[in-house]
Short mmCIF file of C-alpha atoms in Angstrom, two decimals:
data_model
loop_
_atom_site.label_atom_id
_atom_site.label_comp_id
_atom_site.label_asym_id
_atom_site.label_seq_id
_atom_site.Cartn_x
_atom_site.Cartn_y
_atom_site.Cartn_z
CA MET A 1 14.51 -83.22 85.11
CA SER A 2 17.85 -82.09 85.75
CA ALA A 3 21.38 -83.47 84.12
CA GLU A 4 21.92 -85.44 87.19
CA LYS A 5 18.75 -86.30 88.28
CA PHE A 6 18.71 -88.01 84.71
CA LYS A 7 20.60 -91.05 85.74
CA GLU A 8 18.33 -92.02 88.51
CA GLY A 9 15.07 -90.99 87.03
CA LYS A 10 12.24 -93.43 86.50
CA GLY A 11 12.29 -93.51 83.06
CA VAL A 12 15.37 -95.09 80.91
CA LEU A 13 18.59 -95.23 83.02
CA ILE A 14 21.06 -93.82 81.66
CA ASP A 15 25.12 -94.01 82.95
CA GLN A 16 26.74 -91.03 81.86
CA ASN A 17 29.95 -91.88 81.65
CA TRP A 18 28.40 -94.18 79.08
CA PHE A 19 26.74 -91.73 77.54
CA GLN A 20 30.10 -89.25 77.10
CA SER A 21 32.00 -91.80 75.76
CA TRP A 22 29.28 -92.95 73.22
CA HIS A 23 28.54 -89.55 72.21
CA LYS A 24 32.34 -89.23 71.89
CA LEU A 25 32.92 -92.26 69.54
CA LYS A 26 29.68 -92.27 67.36
CA GLN A 27 29.10 -88.43 66.77
CA PRO A 28 30.39 -87.65 63.15
CA ARG A 29 33.35 -85.49 63.72
CA PRO A 30 34.81 -82.91 61.05
CA PRO A 31 37.22 -83.93 57.65
CA LEU A 32 39.74 -82.13 59.49
CA VAL A 33 42.53 -82.78 56.24
CA LYS A 34 39.75 -81.93 53.98
CA ASN A 35 38.60 -79.22 55.43
CA ILE A 36 42.27 -77.66 55.90
CA LEU A 37 43.75 -78.95 52.03
CA VAL A 38 40.50 -77.10 50.72
CA ALA A 39 40.56 -73.93 52.77
CA PHE A 40 44.23 -73.74 52.10
CA PHE A 41 43.54 -73.89 48.31
CA ALA A 42 40.28 -71.73 48.23
CA GLY A 43 42.27 -68.68 50.57
CA GLY A 44 45.13 -69.17 48.08
CA ILE A 45 42.56 -68.39 45.22
CA VAL A 46 41.64 -65.73 46.95
CA CYS A 47 45.21 -64.06 47.49
CA LEU A 48 45.75 -64.77 43.94
CA LEU A 49 42.64 -63.04 42.81
CA GLY A 50 43.87 -59.65 44.93
CA GLN A 51 47.18 -60.07 43.27
CA PHE A 52 45.56 -59.88 40.05
CA ILE A 53 43.06 -57.33 41.13
CA LEU A 54 45.92 -55.14 42.11
CA ASN A 55 48.30 -55.37 39.09
CA ILE A 56 45.58 -54.09 37.69
CA TYR A 57 45.37 -51.12 39.65
CA ILE A 58 48.72 -50.64 39.54
CA SER A 59 49.14 -50.85 35.86
CA LEU A 60 46.18 -48.22 35.22
CA GLY A 61 48.38 -46.11 36.99
CA VAL A 62 47.89 -46.15 40.85
CA PRO A 63 51.12 -45.83 42.82
CA VAL A 64 52.19 -49.42 44.33
CA GLU A 65 51.68 -48.12 48.30
CA GLN A 66 47.85 -47.05 47.57
CA ALA A 67 46.98 -49.92 45.49
CA GLY A 68 46.12 -52.27 48.35
CA ASN A 69 43.15 -50.04 49.40
CA PRO A 70 41.27 -50.52 46.02
CA THR A 71 41.91 -53.99 45.73
CA VAL A 72 40.76 -54.63 49.19
CA ALA A 73 37.59 -52.60 48.24
CA THR A 74 37.09 -54.66 44.98
CA VAL A 75 37.11 -57.76 46.76
CA ILE A 76 34.84 -56.51 49.47
CA PHE A 77 32.21 -55.61 46.72
CA LEU A 78 32.73 -58.86 45.08
CA ALA A 79 32.43 -60.82 48.28
CA ALA A 80 28.97 -59.02 49.13
CA LEU A 81 27.81 -59.07 45.19
CA LEU A 82 27.72 -62.79 45.75
CA THR A 83 26.09 -62.92 48.97
CA GLY A 84 23.76 -60.47 47.59
CA PHE A 85 22.85 -63.39 44.22
CA GLY A 86 23.02 -66.00 47.01
CA VAL A 87 25.93 -67.52 46.12
CA PHE A 88 28.45 -67.10 48.63
CA ASP A 89 26.91 -69.23 51.38
CA ASN A 90 27.31 -72.32 49.24
CA ILE A 91 30.53 -71.55 47.76
CA ALA A 92 32.00 -70.98 52.05
CA ARG A 93 30.24 -74.22 52.41
CA LEU A 94 33.08 -75.49 51.40
CA ALA A 95 35.67 -73.44 51.36
CA GLY A 96 35.26 -72.85 55.29
CA ALA A 97 38.21 -70.90 56.69
CA GLY A 98 39.77 -69.99 52.78
CA LEU A 99 36.49 -68.00 52.65
CA ALA A 100 36.00 -66.57 56.33
CA VAL A 101 39.51 -64.94 57.11
CA PRO A 102 39.98 -63.26 54.02
CA VAL A 103 37.64 -60.18 54.02
CA THR A 104 35.43 -61.93 52.09
CA GLY A 105 34.23 -63.26 55.15
CA PHE A 106 33.21 -59.76 56.60
CA ALA A 107 31.93 -58.54 53.70
CA ASN A 108 29.55 -61.81 53.50
CA SER A 109 28.42 -61.33 57.59
CA VAL A 110 27.47 -57.47 56.79
CA THR A 111 25.47 -58.00 53.69
CA SER A 112 24.00 -61.15 54.69
CA MET A 113 22.74 -59.49 57.94
CA ALA A 114 22.01 -56.09 55.94
CA ILE A 115 19.89 -58.49 53.38
CA GLU A 116 18.40 -60.36 56.25
CA PHE A 117 16.83 -57.35 58.59
CA ARG A 118 15.81 -55.32 55.53
CA ARG A 119 12.19 -56.06 56.45
CA GLU A 120 12.70 -54.81 59.45
CA GLY A 121 13.27 -51.50 58.26
CA LEU A 122 16.02 -49.65 56.89
CA VAL A 123 17.10 -48.47 60.53
CA LEU A 124 15.73 -50.52 62.65
CA GLY A 125 16.09 -53.52 60.59
CA THR A 126 19.63 -52.75 58.32
CA GLY A 127 21.07 -49.98 60.19
CA SER A 128 21.48 -51.39 63.34
CA LYS A 129 21.17 -55.42 62.55
CA MET A 130 24.53 -54.78 59.76
CA PHE A 131 27.14 -55.09 62.36
CA ALA A 132 25.77 -57.47 64.85
CA LEU A 133 28.11 -60.29 63.55
CA ALA A 134 30.79 -58.36 62.10
CA GLY A 135 30.92 -56.10 65.38
CA SER A 136 32.98 -58.52 67.27
CA ILE A 137 36.14 -58.45 64.20
CA ILE A 138 36.00 -54.52 64.33
CA VAL A 139 35.91 -54.41 68.01
CA PHE A 140 38.75 -57.04 68.82
CA GLY A 141 40.61 -55.69 65.45
CA VAL A 142 40.51 -52.17 67.23
CA VAL A 143 41.27 -53.26 70.48
CA THR A 144 44.54 -55.95 68.99
CA ALA A 145 45.80 -52.63 67.00
CA PHE A 146 46.02 -50.69 69.36
CA VAL A 147 47.61 -53.00 72.09
CA VAL A 148 50.27 -54.01 68.82
CA GLY A 149 50.76 -50.43 68.81
CA LEU A 150 51.68 -49.80 72.17
CA ILE A 151 54.07 -52.39 72.78
CA SER A 152 55.56 -51.80 69.52
CA ALA A 153 55.59 -48.00 70.63
CA LEU A 154 57.49 -49.31 73.76
CA ILE A 155 60.15 -51.87 72.14
CA MET B 1 -17.45 -89.44 91.88
CA THR B 2 -14.15 -91.25 93.89
CA ALA B 3 -10.06 -90.93 92.59
CA GLU B 4 -10.14 -94.10 91.20
CA LEU B 5 -13.27 -92.86 88.89
CA LEU B 6 -11.52 -90.06 87.94
CA VAL B 7 -8.11 -91.80 86.40
CA GLU B 8 -9.36 -94.85 85.39
CA LYS B 9 -8.14 -93.73 81.81
CA ARG B 10 -4.68 -93.85 82.84
CA ALA B 11 -2.16 -96.47 82.27
CA GLY B 12 0.79 -96.76 84.63
CA GLU B 13 3.34 -93.44 85.20
CA GLN B 14 2.01 -91.24 82.40
CA SER B 15 0.38 -93.22 79.55
CA ILE B 16 -3.53 -92.48 78.41
CA VAL B 17 -5.61 -95.12 76.87
CA LEU B 18 -8.17 -93.75 74.71
CA GLU B 19 -11.15 -95.42 74.59
CA LYS B 20 -13.94 -93.52 72.48
CA ARG B 21 -13.04 -93.30 68.75
CA ALA B 22 -10.64 -90.53 68.06
CA VAL B 23 -9.85 -90.62 64.25
CA LEU B 24 -6.82 -89.10 62.38
CA LEU B 25 -8.64 -87.45 58.80
CA ALA B 26 -7.34 -85.46 56.25
CA PRO B 27 -3.60 -85.46 56.56
CA SER B 28 -2.46 -82.68 54.36
CA THR B 29 0.69 -81.20 53.98
CA VAL B 30 2.80 -78.36 52.03
CA ALA B 31 6.52 -78.24 51.09
CA GLY B 32 9.60 -76.35 49.95
CA PRO B 33 11.35 -76.26 47.23
CA LYS B 34 13.76 -78.12 48.29
CA GLU B 35 11.57 -81.03 50.17
CA SER B 36 9.45 -81.33 46.36
CA ARG B 37 12.93 -82.60 45.19
CA GLY B 38 13.58 -85.25 47.93
CA PRO B 39 11.99 -89.31 48.17
CA LEU B 40 8.47 -87.92 49.40
CA ALA B 41 7.45 -85.59 46.75
CA GLY B 42 4.83 -87.29 45.07
CA SER B 43 3.42 -87.82 48.62
CA PHE B 44 2.78 -83.90 49.51
CA ASP B 45 -0.29 -82.23 48.51
CA ARG B 46 1.31 -79.27 47.33
CA CYS B 47 4.80 -78.22 46.40
CA TYR B 48 5.74 -74.74 46.11
CA ASP B 49 9.14 -74.22 43.95
CA ASP B 50 9.91 -70.91 46.13
CA LEU B 51 11.05 -69.87 49.71
CA VAL B 52 9.55 -66.44 50.20
CA LEU B 53 5.91 -67.83 48.35
CA LYS B 54 5.56 -64.41 46.92
CA GLU B 55 4.90 -62.78 50.16
CA LYS B 56 7.18 -60.34 51.86
CA SER B 57 8.86 -62.12 54.46
CA PHE B 58 10.20 -65.69 55.23
CA GLU B 59 7.78 -65.34 58.38
CA ARG B 60 4.82 -64.09 56.24
CA ALA B 61 5.53 -67.08 53.57
CA GLU B 62 5.41 -69.66 57.08
CA CYS B 63 2.17 -68.59 57.95
CA HIS B 64 0.91 -68.70 54.14
CA MET B 65 1.44 -72.30 54.24
CA LEU B 66 0.04 -72.65 57.27
CA GLU B 67 -2.90 -71.48 55.95
CA GLU B 68 -2.69 -73.12 53.08
CA VAL B 69 -2.68 -76.78 54.56
CA CYS B 70 -5.65 -76.14 57.03
CA TYR B 71 -7.56 -74.90 54.36
CA LEU B 72 -6.68 -78.34 52.48
CA ALA B 73 -7.03 -80.80 55.39
CA ILE B 74 -10.60 -78.72 56.75
CA GLY B 75 -11.40 -79.19 53.26
CA LYS B 76 -10.52 -82.66 52.58
CA ALA B 77 -12.67 -83.53 55.43
CA GLY B 78 -15.58 -82.21 54.29
CA LEU B 79 -15.94 -79.84 56.73
CA VAL B 80 -16.34 -75.72 57.29
CA PRO B 81 -13.81 -73.71 59.49
CA ASN B 82 -16.84 -73.17 61.64
CA GLN B 83 -17.82 -76.81 62.65
CA ILE B 84 -13.62 -77.07 63.90
CA ASP B 85 -14.32 -76.64 67.85
CA TYR B 86 -10.29 -76.02 67.91
CA TYR B 87 -7.50 -75.12 66.40
CA LEU B 88 -4.18 -76.79 68.07
CA GLY B 89 -0.59 -76.15 66.81
CA GLY B 90 2.36 -73.86 67.17
CA ASP B 91 5.57 -73.51 65.28
CA LEU B 92 9.32 -72.98 65.66
CA LEU B 93 8.99 -69.07 65.92
CA ASN B 94 9.03 -66.80 68.92
CA GLN B 95 6.06 -66.32 70.08
CA ILE B 96 4.95 -69.09 67.90
CA ILE B 97 3.96 -66.30 65.67
CA SER B 98 2.91 -68.53 62.93
CA ALA B 99 0.25 -70.79 64.31
CA SER B 100 -1.38 -67.47 65.67
CA PHE B 101 -1.58 -65.33 62.77
CA CYS B 102 -3.12 -68.50 61.06
CA ALA B 103 -5.70 -68.79 63.94
CA ARG B 104 -6.45 -64.80 63.44
CA LYS B 105 -7.85 -65.92 60.24
CA LEU B 106 -9.71 -69.22 60.78
CA ALA B 107 -11.45 -67.80 63.30
CA ILE B 108 -11.51 -71.14 65.16
CA PRO B 109 -11.07 -71.08 69.16
CA PHE B 110 -7.27 -71.62 69.16
CA PHE B 111 -4.63 -73.25 71.46
CA GLY B 112 -1.17 -72.40 70.58
CA LEU B 113 1.26 -75.27 71.84
CA TYR B 114 5.27 -74.95 71.73
CA GLY B 115 6.82 -78.03 72.37
CA ALA B 116 9.75 -77.12 69.11
CA CYS B 117 10.00 -79.75 66.77
CA SER B 118 7.53 -82.34 68.79
CA THR B 119 4.68 -79.51 68.67
CA LEU B 120 2.77 -81.90 66.62
CA ALA B 121 2.84 -85.10 68.61
CA GLU B 122 1.69 -82.64 71.93
CA SER B 123 -1.45 -81.44 69.65
CA LEU B 124 -2.52 -85.17 68.53
CA CYS B 125 -2.30 -86.02 72.65
CA LEU B 126 -4.38 -83.09 73.49
CA ALA B 127 -6.99 -83.08 70.78
CA GLY B 128 -6.90 -86.50 71.90
CA MET B 129 -7.78 -86.12 75.08
CA MET B 130 -10.43 -83.54 74.21
CA ILE B 131 -12.25 -86.09 71.98
CA GLU B 132 -12.14 -88.39 75.05
CA GLY B 133 -13.54 -86.20 77.73
CA GLY B 134 -16.17 -84.94 74.98
CA PHE B 135 -15.60 -81.61 75.17
CA ALA B 136 -15.09 -81.97 70.87
CA ARG B 137 -16.14 -83.21 67.40
CA ASN B 138 -13.82 -81.88 65.63
CA ILE B 139 -10.27 -80.60 66.11
CA LEU B 140 -7.79 -79.11 63.80
CA VAL B 141 -4.28 -79.83 64.28
CA ALA B 142 -1.53 -78.26 62.42
CA VAL B 143 2.33 -77.47 62.51
CA SER B 144 4.55 -75.03 60.16
CA SER B 145 8.39 -74.83 59.79
CA HIS B 146 10.40 -72.90 57.56
CA ASN B 147 14.08 -73.34 56.96
CA CYS B 148 15.00 -69.53 56.94
CA SER B 149 12.64 -68.26 59.42
CA ALA B 150 13.97 -70.71 61.93
CA GLU B 151 17.59 -70.75 60.57
CA ARG B 152 17.71 -66.38 61.00
CA GLN B 153 15.91 -67.01 64.80
CA TYR B 154 18.09 -69.58 65.73
CA ARG B 155 21.83 -69.71 63.93
CA TYR B 156 22.96 -67.11 61.09
CA PRO B 157 21.22 -64.92 58.60
CA THR B 158 19.84 -67.51 55.63
CA GLU B 159 23.53 -65.84 53.22
CA TYR B 160 26.01 -66.47 55.73
CA GLY B 161 28.23 -68.81 54.81
CA PHE B 162 30.03 -71.24 56.86
CA GLN B 163 30.56 -75.23 57.52
CA ARG B 164 27.95 -77.14 58.82
CA PRO B 165 29.02 -79.82 61.12
CA GLY B 166 28.37 -83.58 59.79
CA TYR B 167 25.71 -83.76 62.96
CA ALA B 168 23.98 -80.78 61.90
CA GLN B 169 20.41 -81.19 60.88
CA TRP B 170 18.30 -79.45 58.37
CA THR B 171 14.80 -77.58 59.16
CA ILE B 172 12.33 -78.65 56.86
CA THR B 173 10.27 -75.50 55.06
CA GLY B 174 6.87 -76.99 55.09
CA ALA B 175 3.45 -77.37 56.95
CA GLY B 176 0.93 -80.75 58.02
CA ALA B 177 -2.65 -80.47 59.62
CA ALA B 178 -4.67 -82.93 59.96
CA VAL B 179 -8.71 -82.65 61.65
CA ILE B 180 -8.99 -85.24 64.57
CA GLY B 181 -12.65 -86.17 64.32
CA VAL B 182 -15.25 -88.87 66.75
CA SER B 183 -16.15 -90.87 63.29
CA GLY B 184 -14.73 -91.80 59.29
CA ASP B 185 -12.35 -93.46 58.12
CA GLY B 186 -8.69 -93.98 59.08
CA PRO B 187 -6.41 -94.80 61.89
CA ARG B 188 -8.15 -94.06 65.49
CA LEU B 189 -5.62 -92.36 68.56
CA GLU B 190 -5.13 -95.64 70.83
CA SER B 191 -3.10 -94.66 73.85
CA LEU B 192 -0.94 -91.25 74.64
CA THR B 193 2.22 -91.09 76.72
CA PRO B 194 3.08 -87.29 76.99
CA GLY B 195 6.95 -87.05 78.31
CA LYS B 196 9.00 -86.06 80.67
CA VAL B 197 11.36 -83.04 79.86
CA VAL B 198 14.66 -84.64 79.89
CA ASP B 199 18.42 -82.65 80.07
CA ALA B 200 21.53 -84.55 78.89
CA ASP B 201 23.73 -81.83 78.93
CA ILE B 202 24.33 -81.01 75.46
CA LYS B 203 25.02 -77.81 75.02
CA ASP B 204 25.97 -77.67 71.12
CA PRO B 205 23.03 -76.22 69.26
CA TYR B 206 23.68 -77.88 66.25
CA ASP B 207 23.75 -81.50 68.33
CA MET B 208 19.87 -81.82 68.59
CA GLY B 209 19.57 -85.07 67.40
CA SER B 210 21.91 -86.36 70.67
CA ALA B 211 20.25 -83.68 72.74
CA MET B 212 16.83 -85.37 71.98
CA ALA B 213 17.73 -89.14 71.60
CA PRO B 214 17.63 -89.44 75.69
CA ALA B 215 14.01 -87.53 76.04
CA ALA B 216 12.48 -90.09 72.59
CA ALA B 217 14.29 -93.34 74.30
CA ASP B 218 12.81 -92.42 77.96
CA THR B 219 9.48 -91.90 76.61
CA ILE B 220 9.12 -94.86 74.67
CA TYR B 221 10.69 -97.19 76.98
CA THR B 222 7.76 -95.24 79.52
CA HIS B 223 5.21 -95.78 77.06
CA LEU B 224 6.27 -99.58 76.43
CA ASN B 225 6.68 -100.38 80.15
CA ASP B 226 3.18 -98.56 81.45
CA LEU B 227 1.31 -100.50 78.60
CA GLN B 228 3.01 -103.82 79.16
CA ARG B 229 3.43 -103.98 75.42
CA ASP B 230 6.77 -104.94 73.57
CA PRO B 231 8.33 -102.91 70.68
CA SER B 232 7.08 -105.81 68.45
CA TYR B 233 3.26 -105.07 69.25
CA TYR B 234 4.18 -101.85 66.48
CA ASP B 235 4.41 -102.67 62.98
CA LEU B 236 6.52 -99.19 63.02
CA ILE B 237 7.98 -97.28 65.77
CA ILE B 238 8.72 -93.46 64.49
CA THR B 239 10.82 -90.94 65.88
CA GLY B 240 10.14 -86.87 64.22
CA ASP B 241 13.43 -86.12 63.87
CA LEU B 242 16.45 -87.49 65.78
CA GLY B 243 19.10 -87.75 62.60
CA GLY B 244 21.18 -90.19 61.67
CA VAL B 245 22.85 -89.69 65.10
CA GLY B 246 19.94 -89.55 67.43
CA LYS B 247 18.37 -92.27 66.02
CA LYS B 248 21.37 -94.65 66.64
CA LEU B 249 22.00 -93.02 70.13
CA ASN B 250 18.20 -93.23 70.56
CA GLU B 251 18.26 -97.56 69.57
CA ALA B 252 21.55 -97.71 71.91
CA ILE B 253 20.26 -96.19 74.82
CA LEU B 254 17.19 -98.60 75.02
CA GLU B 255 19.12 -101.52 74.15
CA ARG B 256 20.92 -100.50 76.89
CA ASN B 257 18.10 -100.71 79.13
CA GLY B 258 16.77 -103.88 77.34
CA VAL B 259 14.63 -102.63 74.71
CA ARG B 260 15.35 -103.82 71.38
CA ILE B 261 13.85 -101.29 68.46
CA ALA B 262 15.85 -101.36 65.79
CA ALA B 263 14.17 -104.04 64.13
CA ASN B 264 11.16 -101.74 63.17
CA TYR B 265 12.06 -98.33 64.50
CA THR B 266 12.85 -95.47 61.13
CA ASP B 267 12.87 -91.99 61.68
CA CYS B 268 11.48 -89.28 59.86
CA GLY B 269 14.16 -87.07 59.49
CA LEU B 270 16.17 -89.83 57.18
CA LEU B 271 13.28 -89.96 55.17
CA ILE B 272 12.72 -86.45 53.61
CA TYR B 273 15.72 -85.98 52.01
CA TYR B 274 18.39 -87.75 49.99
CA PRO B 275 21.93 -87.91 51.33
CA GLN B 276 23.26 -85.73 48.12
CA GLN B 277 20.89 -83.17 49.20
CA GLN B 278 23.53 -82.01 51.79
CA VAL B 279 21.42 -81.60 54.90
CA ASP B 280 24.18 -83.44 56.92
CA ALA B 281 22.54 -85.78 59.63
CA GLY B 282 18.98 -85.47 58.34
CA ALA B 283 15.99 -82.92 58.57
CA SER B 284 14.04 -81.36 61.46
CA GLY B 285 12.03 -79.18 62.18
CA CYS B 286 7.76 -78.85 63.50
CA ALA B 287 7.00 -80.22 59.64
CA CYS B 288 9.38 -83.25 59.93
CA SER B 289 7.09 -85.38 61.37
CA ALA B 290 3.89 -84.34 59.82
CA LEU B 291 5.37 -84.48 56.41
CA GLY B 292 7.21 -88.25 57.32
CA PHE B 293 4.01 -89.52 58.96
CA PHE B 294 1.17 -87.99 57.03
CA GLY B 295 2.58 -87.99 53.66
CA TYR B 296 4.25 -91.38 54.19
CA TYR B 297 2.57 -93.06 56.41
CA TYR B 298 -0.59 -92.37 56.92
CA PRO B 299 -1.37 -93.78 53.15
CA LEU B 300 0.20 -97.07 53.86
CA MET B 301 -2.01 -97.13 57.35
CA LEU B 302 -5.40 -96.49 55.29
CA LYS B 303 -4.21 -99.42 53.20
CA LYS B 304 -3.57 -101.89 56.16
CA GLU B 305 0.10 -102.37 54.82
CA ILE B 306 0.74 -100.81 58.56
CA ARG B 307 -1.66 -101.52 61.10
CA ARG B 308 -0.51 -100.33 64.34
CA ILE B 309 2.33 -97.15 64.74
CA LEU B 310 3.98 -95.63 67.57
CA LEU B 311 4.84 -92.03 66.57
CA VAL B 312 7.31 -90.27 69.19
CA ALA B 313 7.83 -86.60 67.96
CA THR B 314 11.19 -84.99 69.94
CA GLY B 315 11.58 -81.49 70.08
CA ALA B 316 14.91 -79.49 71.34
CA LEU B 317 13.12 -76.57 73.86
CA HIS B 318 16.17 -74.16 73.69
CA SER B 319 16.18 -70.49 72.35
CA PRO B 320 19.22 -68.79 71.07
CA THR B 321 19.76 -66.90 74.43
CA THR B 322 19.73 -70.19 76.56
CA PHE B 323 22.90 -71.73 74.21
CA LEU B 324 24.58 -68.22 74.31
CA GLN B 325 24.48 -68.09 78.12
CA GLY B 326 26.19 -71.75 78.28
CA GLU B 327 23.07 -73.65 79.16
CA SER B 328 22.64 -76.99 77.91
CA ILE B 329 19.35 -78.06 75.42
CA PRO B 330 16.32 -79.70 77.51
CA ALA B 331 14.13 -81.91 75.37
CA ILE B 332 11.32 -83.50 75.19
CA ALA B 333 9.37 -86.58 73.49
CA HIS B 334 5.70 -87.01 73.18
CA ALA B 335 4.19 -90.76 72.26
CA VAL B 336 1.16 -91.51 69.87
CA SER B 337 -0.15 -94.62 69.52
CA LEU B 338 -2.47 -95.30 66.17
CA GLU B 339 -3.98 -98.12 65.36
CA ILE B 340 -6.39 -99.11 62.00
#
């Protein structure tokens, strides 16, 4: 039975308008305010941690304008490590966008795919599936950077 | 033989009344770590405390559980594998690999079935018909699901971090099996209502409760109508894995069609976990109805505390490909009436 015929099927009769409004009304909705607040603070903590790591690199003698790169690498490493230990998904479930938007989310998506498909082999598993989730971030990141670069060159 | 005689066991639109004794025997269940910390922990035959069961993959682990539970059920029924005439069953994975790989080991004639989470009721329906037709004396029905193997096939890798919507359900790690025989102590399969595929135009793959509730309502309504029964005829009507959202929706749809089932209606998806186990709307998966019914309600039936049960297992028949392509989620529900 297609959705259309379902309305006049032989079994139960469902009024589609009623169904849609019931569904809209009774469906549990995400706690938006809570999620936003938690994401704000979780994201803030990640940034604070980043700043802390950055300051360590600077105090170790890395020039200020170059200290960003090892900092990002360290945060990626930490997120990958937490993913490997099976902790990241539990934290991210609570933190939501706070962990998904910073580089931690990117690291998690790559590492989790790499772990998940390890059993299908190093080449056809880990190697080819690793960027299946993160691939779109890279593609659209590069495209956006190109467009923005083009605009700034023209202005 | 006239056409009349051929269809004498049919009732109404799509139901079948079984006249011979098809008895549900030796229900066996195994459960994973999260289920073993839930309210039904004490009623499973075997609990595992890790998710991979020392196997090399989640798929192997699921197959391991299924093999284990099949041998448990055959043993409990006092049989050996070659006394079983047919093995009916399935699971959630592509090409129902767990069931097929388990059948490879059991060496019993095998029918692989796919009805998503409705596979248990689908197997019971067909087993009932086979016994009624005199084609078999003992039939093994077995289903399994594994949270991680299902999660990685249908959604994201297991270690991927994201926020689950409040209506999402948690796929059960576990397996259930039983033997359908012609004699013995146990509830008998009394009537069956195989369901139609119903599509209520839900497109969110996390919202399976809402997608499946119309199918459950349709099958329950048709069953009661075909056999001219009132919901109070049953001591209990159990749906498989509608979860919190789907259960309410099912009740609401039936109520709008003039059938009130709320008084003696429950859902297996709400039985398996405690609310604080963070499963959102409840449990789902092939093993959900198996763990709930075999683990919890079957012993109550043996004690004659519950005499008549209508088991309605529901399944969402989508795939990761169809939802990415924007298709809605078709659903199915099969009903089995058991009496003792």
